[in-house]
C-alpha positions as MATLAB code, in Angstrom:
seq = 'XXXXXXXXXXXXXXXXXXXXXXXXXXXXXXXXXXXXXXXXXXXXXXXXXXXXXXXXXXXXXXXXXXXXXXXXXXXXXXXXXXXXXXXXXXXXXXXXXXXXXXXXXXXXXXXXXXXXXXXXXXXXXXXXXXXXXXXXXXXXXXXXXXXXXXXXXXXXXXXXXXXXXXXXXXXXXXXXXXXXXXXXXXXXXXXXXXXXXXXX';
ca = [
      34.612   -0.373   67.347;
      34.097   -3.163   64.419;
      31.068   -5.121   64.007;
      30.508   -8.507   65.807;
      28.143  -10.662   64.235;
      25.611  -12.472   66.581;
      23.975  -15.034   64.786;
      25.761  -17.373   66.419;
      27.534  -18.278   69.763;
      31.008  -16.950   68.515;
      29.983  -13.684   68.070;
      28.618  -13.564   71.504;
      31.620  -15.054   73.273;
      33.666  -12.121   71.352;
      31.448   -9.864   72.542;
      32.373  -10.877   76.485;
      36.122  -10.909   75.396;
      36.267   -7.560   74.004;
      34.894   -6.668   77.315;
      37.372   -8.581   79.501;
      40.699   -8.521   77.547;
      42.984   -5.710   77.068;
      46.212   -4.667   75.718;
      49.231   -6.422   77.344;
      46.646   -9.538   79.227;
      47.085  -13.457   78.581;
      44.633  -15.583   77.609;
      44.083  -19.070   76.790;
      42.536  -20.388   73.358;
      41.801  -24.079   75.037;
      40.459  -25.397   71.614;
      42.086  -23.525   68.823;
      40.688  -24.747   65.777;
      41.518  -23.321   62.751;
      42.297  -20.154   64.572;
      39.258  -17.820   64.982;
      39.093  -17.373   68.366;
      43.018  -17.216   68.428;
      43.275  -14.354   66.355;
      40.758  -12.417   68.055;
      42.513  -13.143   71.021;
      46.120  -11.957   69.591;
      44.448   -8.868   68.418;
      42.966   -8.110   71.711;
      45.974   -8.534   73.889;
      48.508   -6.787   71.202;
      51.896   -7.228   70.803;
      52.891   -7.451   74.516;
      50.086   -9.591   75.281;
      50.490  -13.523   75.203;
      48.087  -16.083   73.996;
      48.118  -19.782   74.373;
      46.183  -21.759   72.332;
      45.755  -25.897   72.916;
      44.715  -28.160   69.473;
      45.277  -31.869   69.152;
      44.532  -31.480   65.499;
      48.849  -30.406   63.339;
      46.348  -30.048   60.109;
      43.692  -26.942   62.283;
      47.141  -25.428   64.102;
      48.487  -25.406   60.276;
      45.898  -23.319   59.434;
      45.657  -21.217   62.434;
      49.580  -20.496   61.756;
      48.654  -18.911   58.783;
      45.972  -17.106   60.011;
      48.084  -15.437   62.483;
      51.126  -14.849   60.207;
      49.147  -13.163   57.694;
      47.667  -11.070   60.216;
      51.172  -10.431   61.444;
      50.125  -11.685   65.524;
      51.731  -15.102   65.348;
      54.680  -13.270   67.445;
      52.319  -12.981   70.385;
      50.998  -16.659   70.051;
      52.197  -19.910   71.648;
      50.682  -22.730   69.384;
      50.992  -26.127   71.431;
      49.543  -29.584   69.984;
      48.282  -30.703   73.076;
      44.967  -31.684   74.655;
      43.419  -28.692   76.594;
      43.521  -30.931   79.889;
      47.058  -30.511   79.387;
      46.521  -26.481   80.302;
      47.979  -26.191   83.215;
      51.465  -27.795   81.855;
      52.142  -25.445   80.082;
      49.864  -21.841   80.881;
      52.500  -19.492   83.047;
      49.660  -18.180   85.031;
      47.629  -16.320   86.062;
      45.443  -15.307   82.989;
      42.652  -12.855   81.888;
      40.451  -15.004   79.897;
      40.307  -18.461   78.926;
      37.945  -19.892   75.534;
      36.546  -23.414   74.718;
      34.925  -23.542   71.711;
      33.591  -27.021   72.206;
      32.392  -29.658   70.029;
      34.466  -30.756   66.750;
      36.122  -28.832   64.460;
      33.921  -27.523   61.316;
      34.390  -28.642   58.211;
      36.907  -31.482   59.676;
      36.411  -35.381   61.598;
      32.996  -34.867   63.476;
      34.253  -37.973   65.052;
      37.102  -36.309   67.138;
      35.248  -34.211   69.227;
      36.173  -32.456   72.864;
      35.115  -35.130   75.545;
      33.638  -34.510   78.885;
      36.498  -36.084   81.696;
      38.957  -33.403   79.027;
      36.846  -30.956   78.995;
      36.060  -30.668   83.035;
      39.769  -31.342   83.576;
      40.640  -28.659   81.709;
      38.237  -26.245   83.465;
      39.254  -26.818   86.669;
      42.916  -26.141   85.567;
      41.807  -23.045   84.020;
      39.631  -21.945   86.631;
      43.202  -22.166   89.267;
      44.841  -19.672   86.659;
      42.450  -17.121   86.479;
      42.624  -13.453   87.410;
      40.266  -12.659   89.848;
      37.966  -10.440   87.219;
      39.214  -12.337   84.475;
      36.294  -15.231   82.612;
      35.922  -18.425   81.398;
      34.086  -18.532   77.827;
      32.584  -21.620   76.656;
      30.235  -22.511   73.543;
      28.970  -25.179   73.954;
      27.760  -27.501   71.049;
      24.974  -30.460   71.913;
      23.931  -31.219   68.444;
      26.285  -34.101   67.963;
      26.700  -37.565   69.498;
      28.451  -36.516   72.785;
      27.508  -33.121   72.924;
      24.407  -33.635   75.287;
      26.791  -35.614   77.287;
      29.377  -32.838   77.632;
      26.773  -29.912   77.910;
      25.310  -31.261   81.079;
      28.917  -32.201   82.763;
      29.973  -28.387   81.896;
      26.639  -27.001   83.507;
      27.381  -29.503   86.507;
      30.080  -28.386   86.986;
      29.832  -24.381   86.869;
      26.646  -24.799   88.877;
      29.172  -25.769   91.833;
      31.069  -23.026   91.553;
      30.475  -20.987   95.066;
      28.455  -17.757   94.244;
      30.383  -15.715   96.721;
      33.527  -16.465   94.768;
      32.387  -16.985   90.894;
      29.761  -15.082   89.065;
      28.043  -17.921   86.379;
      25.726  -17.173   83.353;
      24.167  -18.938   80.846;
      23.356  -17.602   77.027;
      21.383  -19.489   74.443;
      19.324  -18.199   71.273;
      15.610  -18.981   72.299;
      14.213  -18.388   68.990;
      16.476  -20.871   67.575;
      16.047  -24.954   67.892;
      17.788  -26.321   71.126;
      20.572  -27.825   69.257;
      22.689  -24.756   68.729;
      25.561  -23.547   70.549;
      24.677  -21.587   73.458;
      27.686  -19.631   75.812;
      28.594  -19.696   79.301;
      30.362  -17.096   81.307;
      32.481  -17.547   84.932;
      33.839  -14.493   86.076;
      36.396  -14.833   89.213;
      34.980  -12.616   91.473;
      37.486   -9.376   92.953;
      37.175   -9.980   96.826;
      34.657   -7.677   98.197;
      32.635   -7.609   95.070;
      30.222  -10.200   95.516;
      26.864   -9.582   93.556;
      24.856  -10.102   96.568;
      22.837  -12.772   98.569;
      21.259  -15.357   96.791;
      17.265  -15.500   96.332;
      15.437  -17.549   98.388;
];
């Protein structure tokens, strides 16, 4: 097994993917980027897996095309410039795993950033494709103008997620200021394999 570096929230959200995804699943990339999380994904699934991955950005899907063609997994990827509220369009579910990377894209406009009505839209849409076992990653990034914004809406909105149905954690870095990305996990729960009663 290779090395996953967790310094940061992407290493930690590969960590619950490797765990999740197997050979032959699909998955959803809802905020491709440049393509990190993509190729992970591609590698996961393998060449009879499928991978969607959302970006409104032609200059980041660029860039995760090559990423993927060099790696030789662009075969098993469906690139689509759209907006991840758009998921639902065009996902043929249901699906093992679904990612949001959230925030803007490094090293690009820090003024076109993921927005919270987008954001929960797309959630909900991926939460109706989902494999009952299969997760919903997110990073979420509250060190920009927005961010704080978006963070709480996300927590909001996985907090209403019925326990008997969806299992929901949070993951943050607390020796680490406040600002950086921290992850949460939904897992669709299997019928029958509820974690138990709540605490009262």
């Amino acid at each position: 097994m290779s090395y996953i570096d967790m310094r940061g929230a992407v290493g930690l959200t590969h960590l619950f993917l490797r765990e999740r995804v197997a050979l032959g699943d699909r998955v959803v990339d809802a905020t491709c980027g440049n393509g990190q999380d993509t190729l992970f994904l591609a590698r996961l699934v393998g060449p009879l897996g499928r991978v969607w991955a959302f970006d409104v950005q032609e200059e980041a899907l660029a860039k995760a095309r090559t990423h993927l063609s060099e790696a030789g997994c662009l075969s098993r990827v469906k690139l689509l410039q759209a907006g991840h509220e758009q998921l639902a369009a065009h996902v043929e579910g249901p699906v093992q795993a679904v990612v949001f990377n959230l925030g803007y894209l490094p090293g690009s406009d820090k003024t076109r950033i993921t927005l919270p009505e987008t954001t929960l839209a797309a959630l909900k849409q991926a939460e109706t494709v989902l494999f009952p076992g299969g997760v919903i990653v997110i990073a979420v990034y509250t060190g920009h103008p927005g961010g704080r914004e978006e963070g709480a809406a996300v927590e909001q909105w996985v907090a209403s997620l019925p326990y008997q149905s969806y299992s929901v954690w949070c993951s943050r870095q607390i020796n680490r200021p406040s600002t950086v990305p921290y992850v949460i996990v939904v897992e669709k729960l299997v019928q029958g394999e509820q974690s138990g009663q709540p605490h009262l």
